[in-house]
C-alpha positions as a printed Julia matrix, in Angstrom:
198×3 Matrix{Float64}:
 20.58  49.21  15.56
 19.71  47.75  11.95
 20.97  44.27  11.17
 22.97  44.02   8.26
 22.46  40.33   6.86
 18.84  40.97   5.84
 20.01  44.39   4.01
 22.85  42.56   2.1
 20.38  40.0    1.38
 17.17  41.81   0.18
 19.95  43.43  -2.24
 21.06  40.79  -3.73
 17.93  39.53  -4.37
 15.87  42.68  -5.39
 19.05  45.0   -6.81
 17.16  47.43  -8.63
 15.55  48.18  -5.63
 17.09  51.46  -3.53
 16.86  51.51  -0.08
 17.26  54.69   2.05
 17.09  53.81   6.27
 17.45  56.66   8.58
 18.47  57.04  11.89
 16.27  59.24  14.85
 14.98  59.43  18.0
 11.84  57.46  18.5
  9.11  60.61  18.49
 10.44  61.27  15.13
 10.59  57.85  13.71
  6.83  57.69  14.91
  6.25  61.44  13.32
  8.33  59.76   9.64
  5.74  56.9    9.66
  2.68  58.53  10.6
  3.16  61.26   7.87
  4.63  58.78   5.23
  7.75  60.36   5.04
  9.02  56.81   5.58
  7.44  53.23   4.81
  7.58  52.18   8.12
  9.71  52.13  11.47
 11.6   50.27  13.69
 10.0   50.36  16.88
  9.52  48.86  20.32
  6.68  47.47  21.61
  6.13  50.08  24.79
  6.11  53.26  21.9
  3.23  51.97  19.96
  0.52  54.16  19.25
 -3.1   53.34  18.37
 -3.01  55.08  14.81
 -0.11  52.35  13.88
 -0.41  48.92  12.32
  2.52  46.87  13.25
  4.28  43.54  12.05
  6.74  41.35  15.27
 10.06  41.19  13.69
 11.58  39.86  16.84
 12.62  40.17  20.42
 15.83  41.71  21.89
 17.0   40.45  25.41
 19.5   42.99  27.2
 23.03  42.29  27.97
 25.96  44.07  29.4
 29.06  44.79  27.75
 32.57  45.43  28.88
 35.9   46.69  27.52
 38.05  43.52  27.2
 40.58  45.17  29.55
 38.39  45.44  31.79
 39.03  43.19  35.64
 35.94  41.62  35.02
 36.01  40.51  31.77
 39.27  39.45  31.79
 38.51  37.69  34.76
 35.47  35.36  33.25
 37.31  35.14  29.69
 39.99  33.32  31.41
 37.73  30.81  32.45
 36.89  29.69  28.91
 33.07  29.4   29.77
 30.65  28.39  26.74
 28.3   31.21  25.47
 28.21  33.98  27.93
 28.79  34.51  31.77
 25.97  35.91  34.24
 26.72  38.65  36.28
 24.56  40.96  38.64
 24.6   44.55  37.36
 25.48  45.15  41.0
 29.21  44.82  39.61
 28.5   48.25  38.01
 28.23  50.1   41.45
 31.82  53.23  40.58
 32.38  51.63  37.58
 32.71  53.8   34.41
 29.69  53.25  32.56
 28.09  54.48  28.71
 24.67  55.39  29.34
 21.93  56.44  26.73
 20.5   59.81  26.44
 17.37  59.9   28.77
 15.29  59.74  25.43
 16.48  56.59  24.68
 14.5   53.53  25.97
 17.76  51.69  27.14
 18.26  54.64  29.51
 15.34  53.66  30.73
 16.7   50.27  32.11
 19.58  51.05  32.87
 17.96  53.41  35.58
 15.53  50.35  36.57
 18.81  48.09  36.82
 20.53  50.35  39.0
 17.43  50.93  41.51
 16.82  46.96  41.32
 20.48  46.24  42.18
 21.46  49.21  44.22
 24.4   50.1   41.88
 25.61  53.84  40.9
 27.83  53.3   38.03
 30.13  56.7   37.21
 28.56  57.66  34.3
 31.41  59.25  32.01
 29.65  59.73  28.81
 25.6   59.5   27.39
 25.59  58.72  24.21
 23.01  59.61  21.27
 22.68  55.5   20.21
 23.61  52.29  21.7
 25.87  51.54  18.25
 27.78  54.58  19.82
 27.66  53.02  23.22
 28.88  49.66  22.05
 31.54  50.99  20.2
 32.64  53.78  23.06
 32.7   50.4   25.35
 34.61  48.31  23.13
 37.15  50.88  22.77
 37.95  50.62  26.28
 35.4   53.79  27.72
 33.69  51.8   30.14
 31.1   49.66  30.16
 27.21  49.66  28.19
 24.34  48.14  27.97
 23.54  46.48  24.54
 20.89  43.76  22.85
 22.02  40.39  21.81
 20.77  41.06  18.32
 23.28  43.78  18.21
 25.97  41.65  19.37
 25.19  38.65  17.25
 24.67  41.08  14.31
 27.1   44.04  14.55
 30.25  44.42  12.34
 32.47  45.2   15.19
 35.77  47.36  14.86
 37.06  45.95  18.11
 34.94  43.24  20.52
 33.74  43.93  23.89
 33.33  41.06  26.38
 29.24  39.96  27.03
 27.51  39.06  30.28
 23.93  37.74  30.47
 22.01  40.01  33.45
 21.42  38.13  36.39
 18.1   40.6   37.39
 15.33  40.06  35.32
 14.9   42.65  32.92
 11.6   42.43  29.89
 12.36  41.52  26.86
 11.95  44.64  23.92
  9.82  43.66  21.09
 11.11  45.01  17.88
  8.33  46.08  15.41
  7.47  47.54  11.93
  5.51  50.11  12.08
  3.14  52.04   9.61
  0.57  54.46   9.59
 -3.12  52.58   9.57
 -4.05  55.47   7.04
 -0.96  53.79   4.73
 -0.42  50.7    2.35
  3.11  49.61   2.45
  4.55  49.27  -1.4
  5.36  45.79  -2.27
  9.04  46.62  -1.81
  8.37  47.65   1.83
  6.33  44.25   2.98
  8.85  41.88   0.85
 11.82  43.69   3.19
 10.04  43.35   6.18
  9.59  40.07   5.26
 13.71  39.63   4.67
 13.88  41.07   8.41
 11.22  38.56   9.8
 13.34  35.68   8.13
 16.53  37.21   9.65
């Protein structure tokens, strides 16, 4: 997921500058920045390799999202609650549910949440990203799992209703990735800087 504010930003304030940001799986963002096909990458923490230098941009806790028509969520939004509700992912157990594609790191927790809670959601669709997810979920699909960066930051077509997890699940540390063998152009460190600042 790539947060918009520090794109419109570093824009604004460097427009003769093009940016190009593509989308993959993780083994081929690490493949992009080891070979310099890109700057650097957007990576977590637990896919680092040795041969990278990396800069913390920040750190993403996970959430769970529902369709607003969902019992649940209509449930806690009628109690008017400031920021948003806890809930055990045990809720999940038959419930429709958005999972990643089993090379995607969120499909890793989600299979730690359900072993931790006991839960077997239904799982009706994986998707290929967790903007898919999101937006699958908000559309009424079923329910997701998605970062609070993405749902402070997201331009959203239709909202989903948050819950905070009650089980403890780690934080993912979002970093920026090069090659050691690399420099980064001045353009690449001033918009990692605009993303640090975000």
């Amino acid at each position: 997921m790539f947060p918009h504010r520090p794109l419109v930003a570093f824009h604004r304030q460097y427009p003769g500058i093009q940016l190009a940001i593509k989308e993959a799986p993780v083994r081929t963002l690490e493949e992009y920045a080891a070979a310099g096909t890109v700057d650097f990458a957007l990576l977590y923490d637990s896919s680092l390799r040795a041969d990278f230098d990396s800069v913390e941009l920040c750190r993403e806790r996970t959430m769970l999202a529902l369709p607003k028509s969902h019992p649940l969520a209509r449930a806690y939004a009628e109690d008017d609650v400031q920021g948003f509700p806890r809930i055990s992912f045990a809720a999940m157990d038959g419930e429709p549910f958005i999972r990643l594609q089993p090379r995607r790191q969120m499909a890793e927790v989600y299979d730690k949440l359900c072993k931790v809670s006991g839960a077997e959601p239904h799982v009706i669709f994986e998707a290929n990203s967790i903007i898919e997810a999101s937006e699958l979920c908000a559309a009424g699909l079923g329910a997701t799992l998605v970062t609070d960066m993405l749902v402070q930051s997201w331009r959203w077509k239709e909202q989903a209703f948050f819950f905070e997890l009650e089980e403890e699940v780690e934080d993912r540390q979002l970093l920026a990735v090069c090659s050691k063998q690399r420099q980064l152009s001045l353009a690449a460190q001033r918009f990692i800087d605009f993303l640090r600042a975000d």
